[in-house]
Structure formats: C-alpha cells, structure tokens
Amino acid sequence: MNQMKWAVKTALSVMERTPKLYEKGYNGKWSYDYGVVLKGFALVWKRTGERKYFQYIRDHMDYFIGEDGSVRGYRKDEYNIDHLNNGKLLFLLHRETGLEKYRQAAALLRSQLAAHPRTSEGAFWHKQIYPYQIWLDGLYMGAPFYLEYLLTFEDGNGLDDVTKQFILCEKHTKDADTGLLYHAWDEKKVQPWCDPATGLSPNFWGRSLGWYVMALADVLELLPQGHRDYSELVRIFAEVLTALRNYQDEASGVWYQVVNMGGRKGNYLEASASSMIVFAIAKGIRLGVLNADGWRKTLDKAYRGLINEFVLETKEGWVNLNKNCQVAGLGGEDRRDGTYAYYISEPIITNDLKGVGAFLQACAEVEWLEDMKGAP
C-alpha cells in the first residue's frame, strides 16, 4: 500500500473508513462536507479511470436525489449558500448517466439562487439567518456550482453575476496592510462580531481564506478566458495567494489556524486550510494562471509540510489527517465573536470531512502536476 500515491491512498481510506459519509455523526443530513470529499473522488476518478471512485460519488448522491429530482433534507426557503456545494457533483452524474433526475436536482438548487437574498450591490448573503453578510466560505459553496450551471444549462448567460461575487468579496474584506481577507463582512455593520466602522470581522481565519482560493481555482478552470472579468479574477487569486505565502510557516511549510499570528500562544498549524491553499497553488500552476517558476518552490515546501505535519498512517494502511479545526463561524446562537480566543477554542479533530476532502483534492492536483512535468 505504501507504493500508492497519496490521493489514491486517501480515497481508499475514506471508502473503507466511511462507506456512507452521511451516516456517522450526520444522521443523513444534507451537509456541504460531502461535496468537498466527493470533488476529491471526482479528481481521483478522472486521473485513474477506476469506476469504483465514480460509483462512490453516485451512491452518495443517490441517497439524496429522488427520481423526480427532489433532494432529501434540502429546503430552498432556508436560503443557505452551503446547501449548494453538493450540487457540483450533479453535472458529472448527469453527463455520465444521462439521467434526468440529476439535471432536475441541479435546477432545484439553481432556483435557490434566483431568489437568494443579496446585499445592496448584489452579493449573496451567506444565509438568510445571517442577513447582509458576505463570508469567504460562501464563495466556495455557491460560485463554482452557479458558474457550471450557467455554462451547462443556460448557454453561458449571466456569468457576470458569478464573477461579481468574488470582486465584491475582495472589495469589502481585503486588508490593505497584509493583503489577506477577513473572514466576513456585514453590510449593515450591526453584528456583535464586526467592527462598527468597517463591518469587518476581526481576524484572518485560515480555512475561510482556503475556501476562497479553492473557489477561485475552480471558477478559473471553467470561466471562459475571454470573459471581461477573467483577468481580474486571476489578479485577485494571485494576490491573495501571495499574501498567504507571506505567512507560510518557515519551519513546517504549512499555515496556522489564525493565519497572521503564528507565534501567539494557542495558535496551531491547521490541516484543512493548509490543504486548501496547496490545492489552489497546484491547480493555479496547472491552469497556467500562476507562474510555475515563481510558485513551484512554495508548493513543494507546502506539500511536504502537509504530509509531514498532519498525516499519520494506521496499521491498516489508512490515512489519518490530524489537526483539523472542526468548525468555525460568526454569530448565531453560539454568539461566535470572531476573536482570536474564539478561533483557537473550537475543537481540533482528526479526519474532519472538510479537511480530508481538501487534502484529497490537494494530493490529486499535486500528483497531476507531477505527472504533467514528467510527460515527454
């Protein structure tokens, strides 16, 4: 088993450890976490051609997708951008099987965006229960799905509405001094967690930045290069990654939970954010939107760091991914205040699906790049 590359090794570990992602601790809930893992499986399937990886995706989605295109556990009227993430797998399933139920389910999720509440400038709220708020996380959940739907089923009309989401997010969350993006912004400047003058949350949370750069990598793969905002998204992508590179831990090569406070007591190197950043750099190089000469050394160091810092293999040969922040957010019933103390207080766990999914995607992209480099 040790002869296998990390992406395959991780995918097999997931299949053996969690044959049904939606069971253990999830009780069948329609949760965005599955989509992060299953996007990794889609990459492994694409790279290996082994049908079992596709079947794993299909089995999971078929638990939720009814023959009439309904989605078990999904409620459109919650207007929760997270609920769109799993929909990214529907395009692949529809292409492969031709079954109408997958297109209908995608159309149902798309209909949420037609009525999803927005800020005054047209950015989607993170959720109806989080009004007038842009969270970096939401760009990953919604934008790549929205873009692929428009390209697949709406003749590529309305792409500006997708690119606008990234442009508005950068406009309102970017810190002029570090180039990093704050976790969230409240247009009304009334949330307990925000600065009443700027509307910004107080810290740079690693995974939120990871979600954002992953989203940009996925969107840049699909967005036509002739689109008027293509070069602007490339600029944002490169600038955010450059800002992150300034905070790459010198010793380990990976990133901290609170990105810019590496030496502060209680902070820790965090697996999911580091995996997401590695994925984004590798995919950016593969797509040609990041200069390979300028980024390869950063990537190599970060990828080595991922393996050395976070991965342990069990006696069964399974991959365990350690040091994942289980969850972090702002506001809500828990009164999450976005302080440094808050971010380091959330549980740190092994094999969180968001972390494992991002790690799987990162390994698949790095290995794809390595194979391209080795090609004649």
mmCIF file of N, CA, C and O in Angstrom, residues 96-182:
data_model
loop_
_atom_site.group_PDB
_atom_site.id
_atom_site.type_symbol
_atom_site.label_atom_id
_atom_site.label_comp_id
_atom_site.label_asym_id
_atom_site.label_seq_id
_atom_site.Cartn_x
_atom_site.Cartn_y
_atom_site.Cartn_z
ATOM 1 N N GLU A 96 -22.470 11.597 -17.200
ATOM 2 C CA GLU A 96 -22.104 10.185 -17.284
ATOM 3 C C GLU A 96 -23.303 9.265 -17.508
ATOM 4 O O GLU A 96 -23.184 8.254 -18.191
ATOM 5 N N THR A 97 -24.432 9.574 -16.886
ATOM 6 C CA THR A 97 -25.579 8.657 -16.909
ATOM 7 C C THR A 97 -26.690 9.095 -17.841
ATOM 8 O O THR A 97 -27.510 8.271 -18.268
ATOM 9 N N GLY A 98 -26.756 10.413 -18.115
ATOM 10 C CA GLY A 98 -27.862 10.947 -18.908
ATOM 11 C C GLY A 98 -29.184 10.991 -18.162
ATOM 12 O O GLY A 98 -30.217 11.337 -18.750
ATOM 13 N N LEU A 99 -29.171 10.651 -16.877
ATOM 14 C CA LEU A 99 -30.426 10.597 -16.126
ATOM 15 C C LEU A 99 -30.945 11.993 -15.820
ATOM 16 O O LEU A 99 -30.226 12.856 -15.313
ATOM 17 N N GLU A 100 -32.230 12.175 -16.081
ATOM 18 C CA GLU A 100 -32.868 13.469 -15.931
ATOM 19 C C GLU A 100 -32.933 13.926 -14.476
ATOM 20 O O GLU A 100 -32.915 15.128 -14.188
ATOM 21 N N LYS A 101 -32.979 12.982 -13.551
ATOM 22 C CA LYS A 101 -33.125 13.372 -12.132
ATOM 23 C C LYS A 101 -31.973 14.251 -11.664
ATOM 24 O O LYS A 101 -32.162 15.134 -10.817
ATOM 25 N N TYR A 102 -30.792 14.051 -12.213
ATOM 26 C CA TYR A 102 -29.651 14.857 -11.797
ATOM 27 C C TYR A 102 -29.777 16.291 -12.327
ATOM 28 O O TYR A 102 -29.449 17.244 -11.624
ATOM 29 N N ARG A 103 -30.256 16.421 -13.542
ATOM 30 C CA ARG A 103 -30.475 17.767 -14.084
ATOM 31 C C ARG A 103 -31.577 18.482 -13.306
ATOM 32 O O ARG A 103 -31.467 19.673 -13.001
ATOM 33 N N GLN A 104 -32.633 17.754 -12.959
ATOM 34 C CA GLN A 104 -33.733 18.357 -12.210
ATOM 35 C C GLN A 104 -33.279 18.794 -10.815
ATOM 36 O O GLN A 104 -33.684 19.858 -10.321
ATOM 37 N N ALA A 105 -32.468 17.974 -10.181
ATOM 38 C CA ALA A 105 -31.954 18.339 -8.855
ATOM 39 C C ALA A 105 -31.073 19.582 -8.946
ATOM 40 O O ALA A 105 -31.154 20.481 -8.092
ATOM 41 N N ALA A 106 -30.233 19.640 -9.983
ATOM 42 C CA ALA A 106 -29.398 20.833 -10.179
ATOM 43 C C ALA A 106 -30.266 22.067 -10.406
ATOM 44 O O ALA A 106 -29.980 23.149 -9.884
ATOM 45 N N ALA A 107 -31.343 21.898 -11.168
ATOM 46 C CA ALA A 107 -32.261 23.015 -11.428
ATOM 47 C C ALA A 107 -32.936 23.489 -10.139
ATOM 48 O O ALA A 107 -33.160 24.691 -9.940
ATOM 49 N N LEU A 108 -33.245 22.560 -9.256
ATOM 50 C CA LEU A 108 -33.835 22.926 -7.970
ATOM 51 C C LEU A 108 -32.863 23.790 -7.163
ATOM 52 O O LEU A 108 -33.242 24.842 -6.620
ATOM 53 N N LEU A 109 -31.611 23.368 -7.106
ATOM 54 C CA LEU A 109 -30.608 24.140 -6.371
ATOM 55 C C LEU A 109 -30.366 25.494 -7.046
ATOM 56 O O LEU A 109 -30.227 26.524 -6.369
ATOM 57 N N ARG A 110 -30.345 25.482 -8.371
ATOM 58 C CA ARG A 110 -30.185 26.743 -9.120
ATOM 59 C C ARG A 110 -31.313 27.713 -8.800
ATOM 60 O O ARG A 110 -31.098 28.945 -8.712
ATOM 61 N N SER A 111 -32.523 27.198 -8.609
ATOM 62 C CA SER A 111 -33.661 28.078 -8.347
ATOM 63 C C SER A 111 -33.503 28.828 -7.029
ATOM 64 O O SER A 111 -34.076 29.904 -6.842
ATOM 65 N N GLN A 112 -32.723 28.270 -6.112
ATOM 66 C CA GLN A 112 -32.449 28.993 -4.863
ATOM 67 C C GLN A 112 -31.755 30.311 -5.157
ATOM 68 O O GLN A 112 -32.092 31.354 -4.573
ATOM 69 N N LEU A 113 -30.782 30.273 -6.068
ATOM 70 C CA LEU A 113 -30.015 31.480 -6.355
ATOM 71 C C LEU A 113 -30.856 32.561 -7.035
ATOM 72 O O LEU A 113 -30.573 33.742 -6.903
ATOM 73 N N ALA A 114 -31.903 32.137 -7.743
ATOM 74 C CA ALA A 114 -32.770 33.114 -8.410
ATOM 75 C C ALA A 114 -33.477 34.014 -7.397
ATOM 76 O O ALA A 114 -33.832 35.157 -7.721
ATOM 77 N N ALA A 115 -33.680 33.493 -6.192
ATOM 78 C CA ALA A 115 -34.395 34.262 -5.175
ATOM 79 C C ALA A 115 -33.552 34.520 -3.926
ATOM 80 O O ALA A 115 -34.047 35.092 -2.955
ATOM 81 N N HIS A 116 -32.294 34.082 -3.946
ATOM 82 C CA HIS A 116 -31.439 34.190 -2.759
ATOM 83 C C HIS A 116 -31.248 35.662 -2.395
ATOM 84 O O HIS A 116 -30.938 36.486 -3.250
ATOM 85 N N PRO A 117 -31.414 36.030 -1.127
ATOM 86 C CA PRO A 117 -31.243 37.441 -0.755
ATOM 87 C C PRO A 117 -29.812 37.917 -0.967
ATOM 88 O O PRO A 117 -28.860 37.137 -0.873
ATOM 89 N N ARG A 118 -29.700 39.212 -1.254
ATOM 90 C CA ARG A 118 -28.405 39.801 -1.615
ATOM 91 C C ARG A 118 -28.161 41.115 -0.876
ATOM 92 O O ARG A 118 -29.099 41.758 -0.420
ATOM 93 N N THR A 119 -26.882 41.501 -0.845
ATOM 94 C CA THR A 119 -26.525 42.836 -0.368
ATOM 95 C C THR A 119 -26.993 43.869 -1.398
ATOM 96 O O THR A 119 -27.430 43.519 -2.499
ATOM 97 N N SER A 120 -26.858 45.133 -1.047
ATOM 98 C CA SER A 120 -27.323 46.194 -1.951
ATOM 99 C C SER A 120 -26.577 46.177 -3.285
ATOM 100 O O SER A 120 -27.099 46.630 -4.303
ATOM 101 N N GLU A 121 -25.346 45.632 -3.307
ATOM 102 C CA GLU A 121 -24.554 45.577 -4.544
ATOM 103 C C GLU A 121 -24.734 44.268 -5.299
ATOM 104 O O GLU A 121 -24.168 44.104 -6.385
ATOM 105 N N GLY A 122 -25.478 43.332 -4.711
ATOM 106 C CA GLY A 122 -25.747 42.085 -5.431
ATOM 107 C C GLY A 122 -24.944 40.879 -4.999
ATOM 108 O O GLY A 122 -24.955 39.848 -5.678
ATOM 109 N N ALA A 123 -24.255 40.971 -3.863
ATOM 110 C CA ALA A 123 -23.546 39.797 -3.335
ATOM 111 C C ALA A 123 -24.529 38.948 -2.538
ATOM 112 O O ALA A 123 -25.344 39.475 -1.767
ATOM 113 N N PHE A 124 -24.454 37.626 -2.709
ATOM 114 C CA PHE A 124 -25.353 36.737 -1.978
ATOM 115 C C PHE A 124 -25.074 36.797 -0.471
ATOM 116 O O PHE A 124 -23.910 36.767 -0.049
ATOM 117 N N TRP A 125 -26.150 36.880 0.326
ATOM 118 C CA TRP A 125 -25.984 36.706 1.768
ATOM 119 C C TRP A 125 -25.469 35.294 2.017
ATOM 120 O O TRP A 125 -25.797 34.356 1.282
ATOM 121 N N HIS A 126 -24.741 35.122 3.109
ATOM 122 C CA HIS A 126 -24.250 33.777 3.413
ATOM 123 C C HIS A 126 -25.426 32.834 3.697
ATOM 124 O O HIS A 126 -25.473 31.718 3.178
ATOM 125 N N LYS A 127 -26.342 33.283 4.506
ATOM 126 C CA LYS A 127 -27.570 32.535 4.782
ATOM 127 C C LYS A 127 -28.659 33.544 5.132
ATOM 128 O O LYS A 127 -28.353 34.660 5.553
ATOM 129 N N GLN A 128 -29.891 33.120 5.017
ATOM 130 C CA GLN A 128 -30.985 34.009 5.430
ATOM 131 C C GLN A 128 -30.864 34.384 6.914
ATOM 132 O O GLN A 128 -31.205 35.501 7.298
ATOM 133 N N ILE A 129 -30.360 33.439 7.732
ATOM 134 C CA ILE A 129 -30.221 33.733 9.159
ATOM 135 C C ILE A 129 -28.994 34.604 9.444
ATOM 136 O O ILE A 129 -28.804 35.042 10.580
ATOM 137 N N TYR A 130 -28.166 34.857 8.397
ATOM 138 C CA TYR A 130 -27.025 35.767 8.529
ATOM 139 C C TYR A 130 -27.195 36.907 7.516
ATOM 140 O O TYR A 130 -26.487 36.990 6.523
ATOM 141 N N PRO A 131 -28.141 37.810 7.758
ATOM 142 C CA PRO A 131 -28.508 38.803 6.753
ATOM 143 C C PRO A 131 -27.406 39.822 6.457
ATOM 144 O O PRO A 131 -26.643 40.200 7.350
ATOM 145 N N TYR A 132 -27.317 40.215 5.203
ATOM 146 C CA TYR A 132 -26.395 41.253 4.723
ATOM 147 C C TYR A 132 -24.925 40.910 4.973
ATOM 148 O O TYR A 132 -24.087 41.801 5.034
ATOM 149 N N GLN A 133 -24.628 39.632 5.088
ATOM 150 C CA GLN A 133 -23.258 39.218 5.394
ATOM 151 C C GLN A 133 -22.633 38.438 4.234
ATOM 152 O O GLN A 133 -23.239 37.517 3.706
ATOM 153 N N ILE A 134 -21.412 38.821 3.886
ATOM 154 C CA ILE A 134 -20.563 38.037 2.974
ATOM 155 C C ILE A 134 -19.543 37.302 3.840
ATOM 156 O O ILE A 134 -18.819 37.931 4.613
ATOM 157 N N TRP A 135 -19.508 35.984 3.716
ATOM 158 C CA TRP A 135 -18.456 35.165 4.349
ATOM 159 C C TRP A 135 -17.606 34.569 3.233
ATOM 160 O O TRP A 135 -18.144 34.121 2.197
ATOM 161 N N LEU A 136 -16.312 34.511 3.428
ATOM 162 C CA LEU A 136 -15.442 33.920 2.400
ATOM 163 C C LEU A 136 -15.872 32.496 2.064
ATOM 164 O O LEU A 136 -15.807 32.080 0.897
ATOM 165 N N ASP A 137 -16.325 31.744 3.068
ATOM 166 C CA ASP A 137 -16.735 30.353 2.873
ATOM 167 C C ASP A 137 -17.779 30.221 1.754
ATOM 168 O O ASP A 137 -17.785 29.258 0.990
ATOM 169 N N GLY A 138 -18.683 31.189 1.701
ATOM 170 C CA GLY A 138 -19.813 31.106 0.774
ATOM 171 C C GLY A 138 -19.415 31.123 -0.687
ATOM 172 O O GLY A 138 -20.134 30.604 -1.542
ATOM 173 N N LEU A 139 -18.262 31.714 -0.991
ATOM 174 C CA LEU A 139 -17.818 31.748 -2.383
ATOM 175 C C LEU A 139 -17.545 30.343 -2.892
ATOM 176 O O LEU A 139 -17.833 30.012 -4.043
ATOM 177 N N TYR A 140 -16.969 29.500 -2.041
ATOM 178 C CA TYR A 140 -16.727 28.111 -2.442
ATOM 179 C C TYR A 140 -18.035 27.346 -2.578
ATOM 180 O O TYR A 140 -18.216 26.556 -3.502
ATOM 181 N N MET A 141 -18.942 27.571 -1.666
ATOM 182 C CA MET A 141 -20.195 26.804 -1.647
ATOM 183 C C MET A 141 -21.054 27.090 -2.869
ATOM 184 O O MET A 141 -21.674 26.183 -3.428
ATOM 185 N N GLY A 142 -21.096 28.348 -3.285
ATOM 186 C CA GLY A 142 -22.055 28.730 -4.312
ATOM 187 C C GLY A 142 -21.514 29.012 -5.697
ATOM 188 O O GLY A 142 -22.114 28.620 -6.696
ATOM 189 N N ALA A 143 -20.373 29.705 -5.781
ATOM 190 C CA ALA A 143 -19.942 30.248 -7.075
ATOM 191 C C ALA A 143 -19.582 29.193 -8.124
ATOM 192 O O ALA A 143 -20.031 29.294 -9.272
ATOM 193 N N PRO A 144 -18.790 28.150 -7.796
ATOM 194 C CA PRO A 144 -18.471 27.174 -8.849
ATOM 195 C C PRO A 144 -19.711 26.418 -9.342
ATOM 196 O O PRO A 144 -19.826 26.134 -10.541
ATOM 197 N N PHE A 145 -20.641 26.110 -8.425
ATOM 198 C CA PHE A 145 -21.898 25.470 -8.840
ATOM 199 C C PHE A 145 -22.671 26.379 -9.783
ATOM 200 O O PHE A 145 -23.140 25.952 -10.854
ATOM 201 N N TYR A 146 -22.824 27.628 -9.397
ATOM 202 C CA TYR A 146 -23.578 28.615 -10.188
ATOM 203 C C TYR A 146 -22.970 28.737 -11.587
ATOM 204 O O TYR A 146 -23.687 28.688 -12.606
ATOM 205 N N LEU A 147 -21.649 28.863 -11.650
ATOM 206 C CA LEU A 147 -20.968 29.015 -12.938
ATOM 207 C C LEU A 147 -21.186 27.789 -13.821
ATOM 208 O O LEU A 147 -21.528 27.918 -15.008
ATOM 209 N N GLU A 148 -20.998 26.599 -13.259
ATOM 210 C CA GLU A 148 -21.140 25.400 -14.084
ATOM 211 C C GLU A 148 -22.579 25.221 -14.547
ATOM 212 O O GLU A 148 -22.826 24.757 -15.665
ATOM 213 N N TYR A 149 -23.538 25.613 -13.713
ATOM 214 C CA TYR A 149 -24.938 25.521 -14.132
ATOM 215 C C TYR A 149 -25.197 26.452 -15.319
ATOM 216 O O TYR A 149 -25.819 26.049 -16.317
ATOM 217 N N LEU A 150 -24.732 27.690 -15.228
ATOM 218 C CA LEU A 150 -24.939 28.650 -16.314
ATOM 219 C C LEU A 150 -24.298 28.163 -17.610
ATOM 220 O O LEU A 150 -24.885 28.299 -18.694
ATOM 221 N N LEU A 151 -23.102 27.601 -17.506
ATOM 222 C CA LEU A 151 -22.397 27.112 -18.699
ATOM 223 C C LEU A 151 -23.057 25.867 -19.280
ATOM 224 O O LEU A 151 -23.091 25.671 -20.500
ATOM 225 N N THR A 152 -23.611 25.011 -18.404
ATOM 226 C CA THR A 152 -24.146 23.723 -18.842
ATOM 227 C C THR A 152 -25.579 23.822 -19.331
ATOM 228 O O THR A 152 -25.952 23.218 -20.337
ATOM 229 N N PHE A 153 -26.390 24.593 -18.613
ATOM 230 C CA PHE A 153 -27.827 24.573 -18.880
ATOM 231 C C PHE A 153 -28.425 25.924 -19.278
ATOM 232 O O PHE A 153 -29.605 25.989 -19.620
ATOM 233 N N GLU A 154 -27.636 27.008 -19.232
ATOM 234 C CA GLU A 154 -28.194 28.322 -19.577
ATOM 235 C C GLU A 154 -27.352 29.052 -20.621
ATOM 236 O O GLU A 154 -27.294 30.282 -20.643
ATOM 237 N N ASP A 155 -26.676 28.274 -21.488
ATOM 238 C CA ASP A 155 -25.928 28.835 -22.616
ATOM 239 C C ASP A 155 -24.868 29.850 -22.208
ATOM 240 O O ASP A 155 -24.501 30.732 -22.991
ATOM 241 N N GLY A 156 -24.399 29.748 -20.967
ATOM 242 C CA GLY A 156 -23.334 30.659 -20.536
ATOM 243 C C GLY A 156 -23.786 32.089 -20.349
ATOM 244 O O GLY A 156 -22.951 33.008 -20.325
ATOM 245 N N ASN A 157 -25.076 32.290 -20.188
ATOM 246 C CA ASN A 157 -25.576 33.650 -19.944
ATOM 247 C C ASN A 157 -25.418 34.018 -18.472
ATOM 248 O O ASN A 157 -25.505 33.161 -17.599
ATOM 249 N N GLY A 158 -25.191 35.302 -18.218
ATOM 250 C CA GLY A 158 -25.182 35.794 -16.841
ATOM 251 C C GLY A 158 -23.933 35.501 -16.045
ATOM 252 O O GLY A 158 -23.966 35.519 -14.809
ATOM 253 N N LEU A 159 -22.807 35.243 -16.720
ATOM 254 C CA LEU A 159 -21.584 34.892 -15.990
ATOM 255 C C LEU A 159 -21.072 36.041 -15.116
ATOM 256 O O LEU A 159 -20.381 35.810 -14.117
ATOM 257 N N ASP A 160 -21.428 37.275 -15.496
ATOM 258 C CA ASP A 160 -21.002 38.435 -14.701
ATOM 259 C C ASP A 160 -21.492 38.333 -13.264
ATOM 260 O O ASP A 160 -20.855 38.868 -12.352
ATOM 261 N N ASP A 161 -22.617 37.671 -13.066
ATOM 262 C CA ASP A 161 -23.165 37.566 -11.714
ATOM 263 C C ASP A 161 -22.287 36.669 -10.842
ATOM 264 O O ASP A 161 -22.261 36.829 -9.620
ATOM 265 N N VAL A 162 -21.584 35.749 -11.474
ATOM 266 C CA VAL A 162 -20.657 34.880 -10.728
ATOM 267 C C VAL A 162 -19.380 35.652 -10.405
ATOM 268 O O VAL A 162 -18.919 35.673 -9.247
ATOM 269 N N THR A 163 -18.797 36.274 -11.405
ATOM 270 C CA THR A 163 -17.520 36.964 -11.183
ATOM 271 C C THR A 163 -17.688 38.124 -10.204
ATOM 272 O O THR A 163 -16.786 38.411 -9.406
ATOM 273 N N LYS A 164 -18.857 38.757 -10.248
ATOM 274 C CA LYS A 164 -19.143 39.871 -9.336
ATOM 275 C C LYS A 164 -19.034 39.454 -7.873
ATOM 276 O O LYS A 164 -18.628 40.246 -7.014
ATOM 277 N N GLN A 165 -19.382 38.201 -7.583
ATOM 278 C CA GLN A 165 -19.338 37.727 -6.192
ATOM 279 C C GLN A 165 -17.919 37.818 -5.636
ATOM 280 O O GLN A 165 -17.710 38.222 -4.484
ATOM 281 N N PHE A 166 -16.933 37.444 -6.434
ATOM 282 C CA PHE A 166 -15.536 37.486 -5.989
ATOM 283 C C PHE A 166 -15.029 38.923 -5.887
ATOM 284 O O PHE A 166 -14.298 39.271 -4.957
ATOM 285 N N ILE A 167 -15.423 39.731 -6.847
ATOM 286 C CA ILE A 167 -14.950 41.121 -6.883
ATOM 287 C C ILE A 167 -15.494 41.898 -5.688
ATOM 288 O O ILE A 167 -14.762 42.632 -5.012
ATOM 289 N N LEU A 168 -16.777 41.707 -5.380
ATOM 290 C CA LEU A 168 -17.375 42.386 -4.231
ATOM 291 C C LEU A 168 -16.795 41.867 -2.916
ATOM 292 O O LEU A 168 -16.569 42.633 -1.978
ATOM 293 N N CYS A 169 -16.548 40.565 -2.857
ATOM 294 C CA CYS A 169 -15.980 39.985 -1.652
ATOM 295 C C CYS A 169 -14.594 40.566 -1.382
ATOM 296 O O CYS A 169 -14.288 40.977 -0.248
ATOM 297 N N GLU A 170 -13.758 40.615 -2.406
ATOM 298 C CA GLU A 170 -12.425 41.189 -2.214
ATOM 299 C C GLU A 170 -12.520 42.655 -1.819
ATOM 300 O O GLU A 170 -11.823 43.118 -0.898
ATOM 301 N N LYS A 171 -13.397 43.387 -2.481
ATOM 302 C CA LYS A 171 -13.560 44.821 -2.214
ATOM 303 C C LYS A 171 -13.846 45.086 -0.741
ATOM 304 O O LYS A 171 -13.297 46.017 -0.145
ATOM 305 N N HIS A 172 -14.675 44.252 -0.147
ATOM 306 C CA HIS A 172 -15.130 44.527 1.218
ATOM 307 C C HIS A 172 -14.342 43.824 2.309
ATOM 308 O O HIS A 172 -14.427 44.208 3.471
ATOM 309 N N THR A 173 -13.581 42.778 1.971
ATOM 310 C CA THR A 173 -12.894 42.024 3.036
ATOM 311 C C THR A 173 -11.376 42.173 3.026
ATOM 312 O O THR A 173 -10.720 41.746 3.970
ATOM 313 N N LYS A 174 -10.815 42.781 1.997
ATOM 314 C CA LYS A 174 -9.353 42.829 1.882
ATOM 315 C C LYS A 174 -8.733 43.825 2.857
ATOM 316 O O LYS A 174 -9.201 44.959 2.988
ATOM 317 N N ASP A 175 -7.678 43.388 3.505
ATOM 318 C CA ASP A 175 -6.908 44.231 4.404
ATOM 319 C C ASP A 175 -5.754 44.864 3.623
ATOM 320 O O ASP A 175 -4.942 44.160 3.017
ATOM 321 N N ALA A 176 -5.696 46.181 3.647
ATOM 322 C CA ALA A 176 -4.707 46.893 2.830
ATOM 323 C C ALA A 176 -3.275 46.599 3.273
ATOM 324 O O ALA A 176 -2.351 46.605 2.446
ATOM 325 N N ASP A 177 -3.070 46.345 4.544
ATOM 326 C CA ASP A 177 -1.704 46.150 5.044
ATOM 327 C C ASP A 177 -1.134 44.769 4.711
ATOM 328 O O ASP A 177 0.005 44.650 4.278
ATOM 329 N N THR A 178 -1.934 43.726 4.930
ATOM 330 C CA THR A 178 -1.414 42.359 4.740
ATOM 331 C C THR A 178 -1.790 41.750 3.393
ATOM 332 O O THR A 178 -1.158 40.797 2.944
ATOM 333 N N GLY A 179 -2.843 42.274 2.766
ATOM 334 C CA GLY A 179 -3.364 41.651 1.548
ATOM 335 C C GLY A 179 -4.263 40.458 1.821
ATOM 336 O O GLY A 179 -4.832 39.871 0.897
ATOM 337 N N LEU A 180 -4.384 40.086 3.099
ATOM 338 C CA LEU A 180 -5.265 38.973 3.477
ATOM 339 C C LEU A 180 -6.714 39.435 3.500
ATOM 340 O O LEU A 180 -7.001 40.641 3.535
ATOM 341 N N LEU A 181 -7.630 38.481 3.475
ATOM 342 C CA LEU A 181 -9.057 38.783 3.530
ATOM 343 C C LEU A 181 -9.608 38.393 4.893
ATOM 344 O O LEU A 181 -9.335 37.294 5.395
ATOM 345 N N TYR A 182 -10.377 39.296 5.477
ATOM 346 C CA TYR A 182 -11.055 38.976 6.732
ATOM 347 C C TYR A 182 -12.140 37.939 6.480
ATOM 348 O O TYR A 182 -12.682 37.842 5.372
#
